[in-house]
PDB file of C-alpha atoms in Angstrom:
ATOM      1  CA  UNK A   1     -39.333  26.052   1.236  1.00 72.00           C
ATOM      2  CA  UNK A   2     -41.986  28.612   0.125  1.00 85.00           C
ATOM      3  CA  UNK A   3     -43.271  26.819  -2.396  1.00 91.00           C
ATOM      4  CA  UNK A   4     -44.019  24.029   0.134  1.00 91.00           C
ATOM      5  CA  UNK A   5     -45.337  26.360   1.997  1.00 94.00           C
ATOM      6  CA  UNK A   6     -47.745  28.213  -0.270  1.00 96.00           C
ATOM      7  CA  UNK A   7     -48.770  24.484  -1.573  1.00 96.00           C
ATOM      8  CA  UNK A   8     -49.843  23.525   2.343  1.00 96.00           C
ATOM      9  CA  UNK A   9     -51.774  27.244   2.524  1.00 97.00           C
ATOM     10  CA  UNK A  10     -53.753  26.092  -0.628  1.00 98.00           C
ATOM     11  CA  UNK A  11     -54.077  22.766   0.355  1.00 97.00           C
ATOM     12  CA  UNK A  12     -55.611  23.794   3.991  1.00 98.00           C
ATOM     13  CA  UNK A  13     -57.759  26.276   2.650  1.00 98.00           C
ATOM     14  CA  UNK A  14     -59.225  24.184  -0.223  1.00 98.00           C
ATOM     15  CA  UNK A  15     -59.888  21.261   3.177  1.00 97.00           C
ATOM     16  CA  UNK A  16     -61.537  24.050   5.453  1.00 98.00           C
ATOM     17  CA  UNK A  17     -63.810  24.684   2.315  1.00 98.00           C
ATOM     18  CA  UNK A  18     -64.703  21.321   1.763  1.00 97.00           C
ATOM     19  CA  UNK A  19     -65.844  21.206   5.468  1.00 97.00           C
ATOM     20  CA  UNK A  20     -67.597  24.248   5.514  1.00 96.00           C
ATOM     21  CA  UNK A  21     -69.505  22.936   2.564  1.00 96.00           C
ATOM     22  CA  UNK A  22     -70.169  19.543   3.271  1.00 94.00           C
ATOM     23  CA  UNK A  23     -73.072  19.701   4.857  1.00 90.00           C
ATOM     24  CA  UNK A  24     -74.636  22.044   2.747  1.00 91.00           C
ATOM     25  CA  UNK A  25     -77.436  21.292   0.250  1.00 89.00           C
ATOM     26  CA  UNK A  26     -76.574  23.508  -1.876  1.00 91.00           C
ATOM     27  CA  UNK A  27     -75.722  27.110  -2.910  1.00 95.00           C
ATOM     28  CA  UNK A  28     -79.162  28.862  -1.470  1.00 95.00           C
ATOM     29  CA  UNK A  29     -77.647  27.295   2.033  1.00 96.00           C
ATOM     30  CA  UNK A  30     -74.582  28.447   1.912  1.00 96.00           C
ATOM     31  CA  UNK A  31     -75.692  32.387   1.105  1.00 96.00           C
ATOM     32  CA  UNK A  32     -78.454  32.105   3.578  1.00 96.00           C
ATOM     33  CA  UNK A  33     -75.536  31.572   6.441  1.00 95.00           C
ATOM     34  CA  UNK A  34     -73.237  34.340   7.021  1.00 95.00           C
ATOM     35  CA  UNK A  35     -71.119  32.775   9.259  1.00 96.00           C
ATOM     36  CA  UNK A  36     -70.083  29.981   7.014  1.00 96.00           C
ATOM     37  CA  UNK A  37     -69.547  32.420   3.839  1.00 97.00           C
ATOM     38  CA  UNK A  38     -67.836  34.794   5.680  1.00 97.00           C
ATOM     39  CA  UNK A  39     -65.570  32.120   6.258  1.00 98.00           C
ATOM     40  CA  UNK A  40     -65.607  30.575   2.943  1.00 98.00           C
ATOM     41  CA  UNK A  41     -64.842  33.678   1.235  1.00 98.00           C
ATOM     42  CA  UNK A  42     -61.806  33.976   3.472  1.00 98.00           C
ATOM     43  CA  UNK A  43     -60.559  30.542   2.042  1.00 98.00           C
ATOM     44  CA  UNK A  44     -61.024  31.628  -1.228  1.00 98.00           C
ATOM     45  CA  UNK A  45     -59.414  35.480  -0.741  1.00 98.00           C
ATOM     46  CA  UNK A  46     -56.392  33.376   0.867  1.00 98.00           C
ATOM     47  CA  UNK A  47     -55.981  30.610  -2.438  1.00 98.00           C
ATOM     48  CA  UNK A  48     -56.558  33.736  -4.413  1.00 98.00           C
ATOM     49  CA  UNK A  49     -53.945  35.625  -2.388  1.00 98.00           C
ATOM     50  CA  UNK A  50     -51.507  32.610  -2.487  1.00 98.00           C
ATOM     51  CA  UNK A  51     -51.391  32.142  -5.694  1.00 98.00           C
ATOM     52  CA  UNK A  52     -50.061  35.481  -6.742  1.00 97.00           C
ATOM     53  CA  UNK A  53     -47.552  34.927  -5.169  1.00 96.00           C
ATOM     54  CA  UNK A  54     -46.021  31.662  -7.093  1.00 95.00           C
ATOM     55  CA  UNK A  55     -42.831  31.234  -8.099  1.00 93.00           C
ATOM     56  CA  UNK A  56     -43.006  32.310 -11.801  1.00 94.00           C
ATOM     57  CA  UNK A  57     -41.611  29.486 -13.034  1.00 92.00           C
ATOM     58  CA  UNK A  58     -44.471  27.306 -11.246  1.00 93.00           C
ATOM     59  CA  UNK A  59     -47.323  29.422 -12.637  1.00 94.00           C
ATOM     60  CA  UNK A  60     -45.404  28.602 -15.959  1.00 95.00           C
ATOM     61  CA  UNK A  61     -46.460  24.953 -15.636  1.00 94.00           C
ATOM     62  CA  UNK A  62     -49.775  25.753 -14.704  1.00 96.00           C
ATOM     63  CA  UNK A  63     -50.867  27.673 -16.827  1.00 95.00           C
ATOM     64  CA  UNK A  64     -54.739  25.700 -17.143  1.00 97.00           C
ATOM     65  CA  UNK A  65     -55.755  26.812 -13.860  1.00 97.00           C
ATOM     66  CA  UNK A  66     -57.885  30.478 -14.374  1.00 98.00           C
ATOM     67  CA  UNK A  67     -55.928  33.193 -13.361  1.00 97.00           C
ATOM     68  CA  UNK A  68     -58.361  35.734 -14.777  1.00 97.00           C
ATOM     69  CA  UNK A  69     -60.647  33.924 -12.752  1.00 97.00           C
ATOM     70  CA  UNK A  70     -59.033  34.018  -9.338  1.00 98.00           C
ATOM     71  CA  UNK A  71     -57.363  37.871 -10.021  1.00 98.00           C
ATOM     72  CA  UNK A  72     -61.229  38.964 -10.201  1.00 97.00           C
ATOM     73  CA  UNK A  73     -62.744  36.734  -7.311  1.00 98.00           C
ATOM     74  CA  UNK A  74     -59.443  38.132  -4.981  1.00 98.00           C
ATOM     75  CA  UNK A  75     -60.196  41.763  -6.547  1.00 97.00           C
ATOM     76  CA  UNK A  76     -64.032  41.652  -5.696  1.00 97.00           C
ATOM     77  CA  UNK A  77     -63.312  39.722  -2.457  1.00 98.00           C
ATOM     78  CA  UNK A  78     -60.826  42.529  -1.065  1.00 97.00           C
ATOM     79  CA  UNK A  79     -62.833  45.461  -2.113  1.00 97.00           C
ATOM     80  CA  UNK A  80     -66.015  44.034  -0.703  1.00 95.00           C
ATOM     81  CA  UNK A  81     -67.587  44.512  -4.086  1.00 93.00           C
ATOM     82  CA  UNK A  82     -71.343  43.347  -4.527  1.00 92.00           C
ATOM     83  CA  UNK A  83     -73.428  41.435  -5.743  1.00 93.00           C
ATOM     84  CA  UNK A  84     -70.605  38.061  -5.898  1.00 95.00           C
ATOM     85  CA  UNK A  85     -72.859  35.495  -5.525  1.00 97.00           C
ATOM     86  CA  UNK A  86     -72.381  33.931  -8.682  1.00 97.00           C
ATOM     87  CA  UNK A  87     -68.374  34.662  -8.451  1.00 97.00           C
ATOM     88  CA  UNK A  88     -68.322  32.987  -5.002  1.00 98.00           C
ATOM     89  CA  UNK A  89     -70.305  29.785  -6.292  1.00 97.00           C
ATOM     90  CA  UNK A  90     -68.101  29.309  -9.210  1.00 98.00           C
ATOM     91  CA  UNK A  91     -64.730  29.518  -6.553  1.00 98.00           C
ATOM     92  CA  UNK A  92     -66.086  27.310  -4.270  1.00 98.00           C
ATOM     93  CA  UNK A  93     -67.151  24.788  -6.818  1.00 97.00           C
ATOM     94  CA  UNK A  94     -64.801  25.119  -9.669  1.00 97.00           C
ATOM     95  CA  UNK A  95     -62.119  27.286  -9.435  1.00 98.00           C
ATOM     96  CA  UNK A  96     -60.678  25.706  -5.663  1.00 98.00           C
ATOM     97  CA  UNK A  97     -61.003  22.192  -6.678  1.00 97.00           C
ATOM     98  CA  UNK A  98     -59.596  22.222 -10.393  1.00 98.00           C
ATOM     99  CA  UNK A  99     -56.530  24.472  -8.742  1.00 98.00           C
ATOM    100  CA  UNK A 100     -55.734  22.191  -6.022  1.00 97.00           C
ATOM    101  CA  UNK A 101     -55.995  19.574  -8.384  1.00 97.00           C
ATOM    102  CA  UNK A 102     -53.384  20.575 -11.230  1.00 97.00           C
ATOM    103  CA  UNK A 103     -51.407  21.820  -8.170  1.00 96.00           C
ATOM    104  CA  UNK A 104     -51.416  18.313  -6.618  1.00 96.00           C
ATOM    105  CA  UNK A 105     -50.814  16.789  -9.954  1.00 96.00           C
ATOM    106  CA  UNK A 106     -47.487  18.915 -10.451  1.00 95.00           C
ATOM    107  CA  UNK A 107     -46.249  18.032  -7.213  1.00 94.00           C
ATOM    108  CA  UNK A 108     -46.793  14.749  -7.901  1.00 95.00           C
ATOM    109  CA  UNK A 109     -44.551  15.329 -11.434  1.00 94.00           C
ATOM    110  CA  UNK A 110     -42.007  17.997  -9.388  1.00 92.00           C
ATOM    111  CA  UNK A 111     -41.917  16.969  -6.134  1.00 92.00           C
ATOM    112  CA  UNK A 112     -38.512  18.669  -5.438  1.00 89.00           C
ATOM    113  CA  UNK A 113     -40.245  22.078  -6.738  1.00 85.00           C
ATOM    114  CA  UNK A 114     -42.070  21.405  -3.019  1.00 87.00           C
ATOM    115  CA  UNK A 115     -39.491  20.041  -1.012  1.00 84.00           C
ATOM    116  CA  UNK A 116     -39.103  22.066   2.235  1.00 74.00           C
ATOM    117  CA  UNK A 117     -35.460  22.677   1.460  1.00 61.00           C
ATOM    118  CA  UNK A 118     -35.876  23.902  -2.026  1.00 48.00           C
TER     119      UNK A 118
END
């Protein structure tokens, strides 16, 4: 059931970033609006959050998505630490969608692993 879960967490927070940055035209927008990254980082600090705290034996099998990556975007995101532009870019335009990807593709594979009564 936590699994499940922690899959529908990531899977919510990769949408609300997708919405947040759909009408944007491109990464000068989104760091000119403080509302909307405020928000997006959020997203991001809560995938980055989230997946820490995977089942070991599910990080096992996914072991292409970065998890240097996401340890130093949730490290810089929860102390606040500047500049992050560049860190913040790269989460919101590779390191949320490739996740949620190889996440979606191992449910797809395991789909008791996400089962609400496993």
């Amino acid at each position: 059931m936590l699994t499940r879960m922690q899959y529908d967490i990531l899977q919510t927070c990769g949408k609300n970033i997708a919405v947040l940055l759909a009408e944007m035209q491109g990464e000068n927008e989104l760091f000119s609006s403080a509302n909307t990254l405020q928000q997006v980082e959020a997203n991001l600090l809560a995938i980055a959050q989230t997946l820490t705290h995977l089942p070991e034996p599910l990080r096992r099998r996914l072991l292409q998505i970065d998890w240097h990556g996401w340890a130093c975007l949730q490290l810089l995101l929860e102390r606040d630490g500047q500049p992050r532009r560049a860190e913040v870019w790269y989460g919101t335009q590779a390191l949320a969608p490739a996740t949620l990807e190889l996440i979606a593709a191992l449910r797809r594979q395991e789909p008791a692993w996400f089962e609400i009564g496993y």
